[in-house]
PDB file of C-alpha atoms in Angstrom:
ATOM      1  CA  UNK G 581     213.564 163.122 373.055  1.00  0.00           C
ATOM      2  CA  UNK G 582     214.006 160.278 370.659  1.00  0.00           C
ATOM      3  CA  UNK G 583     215.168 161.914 367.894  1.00  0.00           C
ATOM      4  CA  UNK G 584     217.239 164.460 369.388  1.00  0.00           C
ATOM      5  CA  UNK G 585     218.683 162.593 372.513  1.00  0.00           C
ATOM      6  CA  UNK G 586     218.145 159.151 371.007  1.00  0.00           C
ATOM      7  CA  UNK G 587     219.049 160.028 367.448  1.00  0.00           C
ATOM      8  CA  UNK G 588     216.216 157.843 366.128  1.00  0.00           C
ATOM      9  CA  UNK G 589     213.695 158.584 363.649  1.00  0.00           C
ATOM     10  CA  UNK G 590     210.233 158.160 365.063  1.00  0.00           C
ATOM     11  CA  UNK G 591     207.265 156.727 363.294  1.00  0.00           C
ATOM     12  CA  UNK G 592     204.013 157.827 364.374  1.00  0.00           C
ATOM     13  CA  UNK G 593     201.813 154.592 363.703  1.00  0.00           C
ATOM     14  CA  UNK G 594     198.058 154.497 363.149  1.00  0.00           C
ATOM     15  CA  UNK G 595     195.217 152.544 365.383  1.00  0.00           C
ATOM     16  CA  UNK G 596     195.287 149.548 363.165  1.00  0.00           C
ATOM     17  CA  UNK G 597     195.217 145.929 364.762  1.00  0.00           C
ATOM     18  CA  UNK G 598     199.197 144.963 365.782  1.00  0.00           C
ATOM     19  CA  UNK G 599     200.060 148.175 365.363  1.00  0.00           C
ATOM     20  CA  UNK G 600     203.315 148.473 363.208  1.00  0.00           C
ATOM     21  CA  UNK G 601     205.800 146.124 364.724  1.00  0.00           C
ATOM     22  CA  UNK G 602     203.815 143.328 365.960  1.00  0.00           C
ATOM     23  CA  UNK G 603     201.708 143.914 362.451  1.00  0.00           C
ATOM     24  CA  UNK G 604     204.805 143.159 360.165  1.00  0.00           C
ATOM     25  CA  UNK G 605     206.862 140.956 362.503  1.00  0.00           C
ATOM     26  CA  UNK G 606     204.138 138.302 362.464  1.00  0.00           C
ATOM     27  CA  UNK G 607     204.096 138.302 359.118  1.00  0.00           C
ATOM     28  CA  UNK G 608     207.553 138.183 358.943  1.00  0.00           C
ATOM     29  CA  UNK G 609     207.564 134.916 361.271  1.00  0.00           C
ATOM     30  CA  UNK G 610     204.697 133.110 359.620  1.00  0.00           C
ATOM     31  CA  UNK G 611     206.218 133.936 356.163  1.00  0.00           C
ATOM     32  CA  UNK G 612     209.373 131.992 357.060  1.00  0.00           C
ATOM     33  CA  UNK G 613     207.094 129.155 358.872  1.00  0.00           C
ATOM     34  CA  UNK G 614     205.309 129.069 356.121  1.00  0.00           C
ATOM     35  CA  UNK G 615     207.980 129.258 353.529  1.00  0.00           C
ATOM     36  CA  UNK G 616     209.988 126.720 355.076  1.00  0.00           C
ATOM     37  CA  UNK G 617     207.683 124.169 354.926  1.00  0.00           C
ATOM     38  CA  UNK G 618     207.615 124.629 351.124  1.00  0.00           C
ATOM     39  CA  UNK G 619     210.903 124.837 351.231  1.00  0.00           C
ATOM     40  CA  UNK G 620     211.464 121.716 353.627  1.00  0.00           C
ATOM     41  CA  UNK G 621     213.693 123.701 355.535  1.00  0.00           C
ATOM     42  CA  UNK G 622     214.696 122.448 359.173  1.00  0.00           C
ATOM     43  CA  UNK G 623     214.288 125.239 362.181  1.00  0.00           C
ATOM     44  CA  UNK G 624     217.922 125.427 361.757  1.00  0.00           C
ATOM     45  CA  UNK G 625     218.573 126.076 358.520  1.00  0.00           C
ATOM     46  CA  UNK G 626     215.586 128.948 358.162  1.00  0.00           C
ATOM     47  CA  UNK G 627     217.016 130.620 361.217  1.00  0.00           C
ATOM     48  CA  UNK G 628     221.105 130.711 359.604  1.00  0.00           C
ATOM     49  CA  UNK G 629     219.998 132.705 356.809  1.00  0.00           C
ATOM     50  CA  UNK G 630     216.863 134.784 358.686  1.00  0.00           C
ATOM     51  CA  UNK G 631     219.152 136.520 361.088  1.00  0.00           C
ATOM     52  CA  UNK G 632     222.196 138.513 360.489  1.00  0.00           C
ATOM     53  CA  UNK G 633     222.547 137.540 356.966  1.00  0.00           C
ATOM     54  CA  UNK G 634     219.753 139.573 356.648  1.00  0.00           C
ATOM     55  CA  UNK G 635     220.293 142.632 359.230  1.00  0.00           C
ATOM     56  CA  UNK G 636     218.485 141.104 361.759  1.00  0.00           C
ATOM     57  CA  UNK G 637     218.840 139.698 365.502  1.00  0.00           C
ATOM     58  CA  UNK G 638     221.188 136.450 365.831  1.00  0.00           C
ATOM     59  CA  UNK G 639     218.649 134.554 367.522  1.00  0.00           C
ATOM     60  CA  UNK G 640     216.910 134.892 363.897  1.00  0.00           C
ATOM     61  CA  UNK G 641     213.500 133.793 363.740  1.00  0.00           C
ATOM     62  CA  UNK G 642     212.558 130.361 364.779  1.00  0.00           C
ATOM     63  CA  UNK G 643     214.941 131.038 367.738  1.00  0.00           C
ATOM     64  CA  UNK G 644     212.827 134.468 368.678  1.00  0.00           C
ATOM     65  CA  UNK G 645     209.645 132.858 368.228  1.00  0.00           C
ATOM     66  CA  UNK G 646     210.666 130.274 371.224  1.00  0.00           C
ATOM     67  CA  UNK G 647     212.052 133.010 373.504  1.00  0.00           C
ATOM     68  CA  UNK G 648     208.543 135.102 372.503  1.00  0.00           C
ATOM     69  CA  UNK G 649     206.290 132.035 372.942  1.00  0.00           C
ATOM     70  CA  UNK G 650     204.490 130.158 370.205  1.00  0.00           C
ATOM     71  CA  UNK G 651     201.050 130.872 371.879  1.00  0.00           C
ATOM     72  CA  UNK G 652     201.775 134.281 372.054  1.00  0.00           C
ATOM     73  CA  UNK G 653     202.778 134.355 367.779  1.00  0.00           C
ATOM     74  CA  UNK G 654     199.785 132.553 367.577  1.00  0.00           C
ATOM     75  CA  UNK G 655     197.502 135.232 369.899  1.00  0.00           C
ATOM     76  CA  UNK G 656     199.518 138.265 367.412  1.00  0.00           C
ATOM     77  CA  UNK G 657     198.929 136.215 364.356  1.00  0.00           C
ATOM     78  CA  UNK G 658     195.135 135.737 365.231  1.00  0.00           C
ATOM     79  CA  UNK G 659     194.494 139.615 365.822  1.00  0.00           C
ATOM     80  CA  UNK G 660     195.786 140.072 362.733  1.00  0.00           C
ATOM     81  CA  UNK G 661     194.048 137.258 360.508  1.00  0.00           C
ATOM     82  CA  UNK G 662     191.021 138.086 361.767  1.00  0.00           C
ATOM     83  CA  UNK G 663     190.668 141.563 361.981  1.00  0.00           C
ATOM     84  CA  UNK G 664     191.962 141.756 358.191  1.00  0.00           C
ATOM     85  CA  UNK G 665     190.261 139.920 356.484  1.00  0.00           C
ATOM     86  CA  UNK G 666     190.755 141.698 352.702  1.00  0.00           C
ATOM     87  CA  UNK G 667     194.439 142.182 354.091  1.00  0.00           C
ATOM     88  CA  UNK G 668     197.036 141.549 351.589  1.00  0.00           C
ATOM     89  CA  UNK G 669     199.235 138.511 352.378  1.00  0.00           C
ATOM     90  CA  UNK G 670     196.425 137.167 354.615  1.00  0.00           C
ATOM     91  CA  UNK G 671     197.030 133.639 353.739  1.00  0.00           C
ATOM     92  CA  UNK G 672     200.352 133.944 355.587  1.00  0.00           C
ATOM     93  CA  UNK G 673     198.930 134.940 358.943  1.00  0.00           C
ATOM     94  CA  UNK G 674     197.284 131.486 358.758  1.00  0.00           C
ATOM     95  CA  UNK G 675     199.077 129.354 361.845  1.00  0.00           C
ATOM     96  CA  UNK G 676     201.094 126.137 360.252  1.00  0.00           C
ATOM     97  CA  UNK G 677     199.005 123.118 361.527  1.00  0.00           C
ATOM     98  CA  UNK G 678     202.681 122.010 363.170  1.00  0.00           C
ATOM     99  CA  UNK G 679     202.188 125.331 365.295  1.00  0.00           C
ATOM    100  CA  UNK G 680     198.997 125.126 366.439  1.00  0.00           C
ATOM    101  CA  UNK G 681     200.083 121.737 367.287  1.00  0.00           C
ATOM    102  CA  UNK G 682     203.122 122.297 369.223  1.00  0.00           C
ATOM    103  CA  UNK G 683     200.764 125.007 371.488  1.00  0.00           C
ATOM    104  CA  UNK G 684     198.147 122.115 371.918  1.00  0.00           C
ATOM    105  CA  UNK G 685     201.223 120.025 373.091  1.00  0.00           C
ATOM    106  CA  UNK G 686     201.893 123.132 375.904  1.00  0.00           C
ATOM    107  CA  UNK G 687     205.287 123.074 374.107  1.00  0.00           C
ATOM    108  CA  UNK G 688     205.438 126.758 374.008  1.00  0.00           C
ATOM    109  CA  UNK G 689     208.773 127.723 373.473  1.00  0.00           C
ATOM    110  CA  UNK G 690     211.209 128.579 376.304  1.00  0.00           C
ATOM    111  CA  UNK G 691     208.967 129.513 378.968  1.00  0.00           C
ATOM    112  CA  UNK G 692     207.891 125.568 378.629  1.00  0.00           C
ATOM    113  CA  UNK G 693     211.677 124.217 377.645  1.00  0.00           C
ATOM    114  CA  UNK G 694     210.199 123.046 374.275  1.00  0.00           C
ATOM    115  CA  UNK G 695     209.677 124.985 371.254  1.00  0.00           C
ATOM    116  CA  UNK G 696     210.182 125.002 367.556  1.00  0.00           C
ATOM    117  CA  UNK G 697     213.889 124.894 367.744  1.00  0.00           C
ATOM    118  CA  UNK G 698     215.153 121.407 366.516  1.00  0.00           C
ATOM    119  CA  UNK G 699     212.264 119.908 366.379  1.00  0.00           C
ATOM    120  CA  UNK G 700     211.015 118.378 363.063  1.00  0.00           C
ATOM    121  CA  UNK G 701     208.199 119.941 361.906  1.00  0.00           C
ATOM    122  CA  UNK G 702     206.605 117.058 359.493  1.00  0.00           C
ATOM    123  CA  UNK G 703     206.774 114.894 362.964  1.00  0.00           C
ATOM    124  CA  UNK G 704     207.240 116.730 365.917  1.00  0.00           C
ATOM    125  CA  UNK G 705     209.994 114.465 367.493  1.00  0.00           C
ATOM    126  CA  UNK G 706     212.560 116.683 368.556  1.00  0.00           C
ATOM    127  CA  UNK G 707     216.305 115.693 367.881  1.00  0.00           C
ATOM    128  CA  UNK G 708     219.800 117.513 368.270  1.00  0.00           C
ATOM    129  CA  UNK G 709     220.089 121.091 367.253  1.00  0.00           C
ATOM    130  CA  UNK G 710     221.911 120.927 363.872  1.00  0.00           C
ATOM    131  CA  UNK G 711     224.608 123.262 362.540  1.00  0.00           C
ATOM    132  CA  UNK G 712     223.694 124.976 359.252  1.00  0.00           C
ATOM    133  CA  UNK G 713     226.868 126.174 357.485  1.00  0.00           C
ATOM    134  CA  UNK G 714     225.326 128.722 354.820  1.00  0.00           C
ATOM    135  CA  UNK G 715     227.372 130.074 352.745  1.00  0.00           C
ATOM    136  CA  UNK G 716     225.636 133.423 352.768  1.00  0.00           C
ATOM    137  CA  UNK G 717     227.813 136.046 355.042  1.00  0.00           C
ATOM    138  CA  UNK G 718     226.767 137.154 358.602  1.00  0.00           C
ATOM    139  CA  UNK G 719     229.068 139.961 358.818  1.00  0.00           C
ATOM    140  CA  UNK G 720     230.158 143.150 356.787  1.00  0.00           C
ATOM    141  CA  UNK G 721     228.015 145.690 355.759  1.00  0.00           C
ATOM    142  CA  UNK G 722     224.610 144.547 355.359  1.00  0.00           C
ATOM    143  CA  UNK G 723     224.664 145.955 351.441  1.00  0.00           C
ATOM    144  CA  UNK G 724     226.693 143.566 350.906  1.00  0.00           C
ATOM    145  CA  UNK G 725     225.227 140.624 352.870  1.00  0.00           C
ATOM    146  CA  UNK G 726     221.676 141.421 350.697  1.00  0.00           C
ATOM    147  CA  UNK G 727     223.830 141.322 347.571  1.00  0.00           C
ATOM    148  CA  UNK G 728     225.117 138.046 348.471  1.00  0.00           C
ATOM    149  CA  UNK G 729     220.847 136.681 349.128  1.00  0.00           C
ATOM    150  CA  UNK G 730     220.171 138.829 345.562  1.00  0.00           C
ATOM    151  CA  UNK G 731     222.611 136.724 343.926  1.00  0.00           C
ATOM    152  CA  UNK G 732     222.712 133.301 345.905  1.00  0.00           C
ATOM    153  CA  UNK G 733     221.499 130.243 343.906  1.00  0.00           C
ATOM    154  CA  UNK G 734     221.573 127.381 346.275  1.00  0.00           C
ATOM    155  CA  UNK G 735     218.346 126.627 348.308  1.00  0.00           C
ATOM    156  CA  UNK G 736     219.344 128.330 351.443  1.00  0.00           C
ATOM    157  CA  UNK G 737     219.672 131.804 349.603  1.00  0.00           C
ATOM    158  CA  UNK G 738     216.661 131.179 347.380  1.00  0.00           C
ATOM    159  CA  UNK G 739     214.793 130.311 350.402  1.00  0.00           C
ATOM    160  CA  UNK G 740     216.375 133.888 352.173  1.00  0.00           C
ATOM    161  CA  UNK G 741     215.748 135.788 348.877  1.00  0.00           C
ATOM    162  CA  UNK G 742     212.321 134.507 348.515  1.00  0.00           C
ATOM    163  CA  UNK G 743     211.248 135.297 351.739  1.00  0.00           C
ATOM    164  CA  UNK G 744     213.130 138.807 351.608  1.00  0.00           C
ATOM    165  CA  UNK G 745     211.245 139.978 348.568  1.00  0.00           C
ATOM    166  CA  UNK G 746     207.888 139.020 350.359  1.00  0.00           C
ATOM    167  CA  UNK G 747     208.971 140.716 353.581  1.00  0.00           C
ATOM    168  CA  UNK G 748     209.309 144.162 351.679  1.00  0.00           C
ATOM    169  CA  UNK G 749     206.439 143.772 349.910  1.00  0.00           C
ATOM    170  CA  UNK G 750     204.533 143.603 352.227  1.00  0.00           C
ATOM    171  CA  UNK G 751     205.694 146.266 354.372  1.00  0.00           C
ATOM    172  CA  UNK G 752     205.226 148.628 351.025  1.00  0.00           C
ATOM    173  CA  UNK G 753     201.842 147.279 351.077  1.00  0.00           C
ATOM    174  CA  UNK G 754     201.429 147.876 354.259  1.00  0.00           C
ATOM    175  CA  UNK G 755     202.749 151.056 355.318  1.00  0.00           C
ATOM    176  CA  UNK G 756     199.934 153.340 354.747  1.00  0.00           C
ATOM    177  CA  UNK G 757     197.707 151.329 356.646  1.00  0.00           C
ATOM    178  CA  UNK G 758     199.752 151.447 359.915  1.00  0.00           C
ATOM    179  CA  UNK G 759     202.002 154.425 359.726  1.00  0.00           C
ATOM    180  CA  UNK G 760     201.094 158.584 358.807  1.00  0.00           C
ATOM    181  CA  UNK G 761     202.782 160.418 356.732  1.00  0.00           C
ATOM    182  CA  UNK G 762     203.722 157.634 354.404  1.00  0.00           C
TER     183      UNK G 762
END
């Protein structure tokens, strides 16, 4: 039915903690969490280059996390951490300390009205949601989109290539592990 009726390719995944989405999403999330702290990215700027620049939902992913819920990133990211423990990219699946202290808040995102969108994450004051004009493109074909992150050199696209490159490596890393037949 899916690939027939639904013309999509179907991916049989393995019994492996998170499965395969919610295995490399989180690590996805808590790369650019991570990444943006090193980085000292705002919530604003990580999500303009995280979401259609690179192929992926406009809410990007700081916006995602807060419709999601932080606890419940937190709750994926834990399965993970600590059922891998010789996991490659391990240290990512570590929650930011500004996280785990936005959940101890109850600020959980947008089931609680407050999240990780515009707020600073050195202080955890929240201010007025920012606009972020990258200079990376959001529309075309996404070949070209990547080739503008491949060749970007201001922070933004560093920051978007950066965090690309990890994203794919882990997923080759990882697909083995979660998926048969690869």
């Amino acid at each position: 039915f899916v690939s027939q009726r639904l013309g999509k390719g179907v991916v049989e995944c393995r019994d492996t903690p998170n499965f395969i989405a919610n295995r490399l999403g989180i690590f996805t999330v808590f790369d650019v969490l991570h990444r943006m702290a090193e980085h000292s990215l705002t919530a604003e700027e990580a999500d303009a280059v995280t979401g259609t620049v690179l192929g992926r939902p406009r809410s990007a992913t700081l916006r995602l996390s807060d419709l999601i819920g932080l606890d419940t990133l937190l709750h994926v990211a834990a399965t993970s951490f600590d059922n891998l423990p010789e996991h490659p990219g391990i240290e990512r699946l570590s929650p930011p300390a500004s996280v785990s202290a936005l959940v101890g808040d109850g600020r959980l995102g947008v089931k609680t009205g407050k999240g990780i969108e515009a707020v600073d994450l050195q202080t955890l004051v929240y201010r007025p949601v920012q606009t972020v004009d990258s200079s990376l493109p959001t529309r075309g074909p996404l070949g070209d989109r990547l080739e503008a992150v491949w060749s970007a050199s201001d922070r933004l696209g560093v920051f978007a290539r950066e965090h690309l490159v990890a994203t794919l490596a882990y997923c080759a890393c990882c697909a083995a592990a979660v998926a048969h037949g690869l």
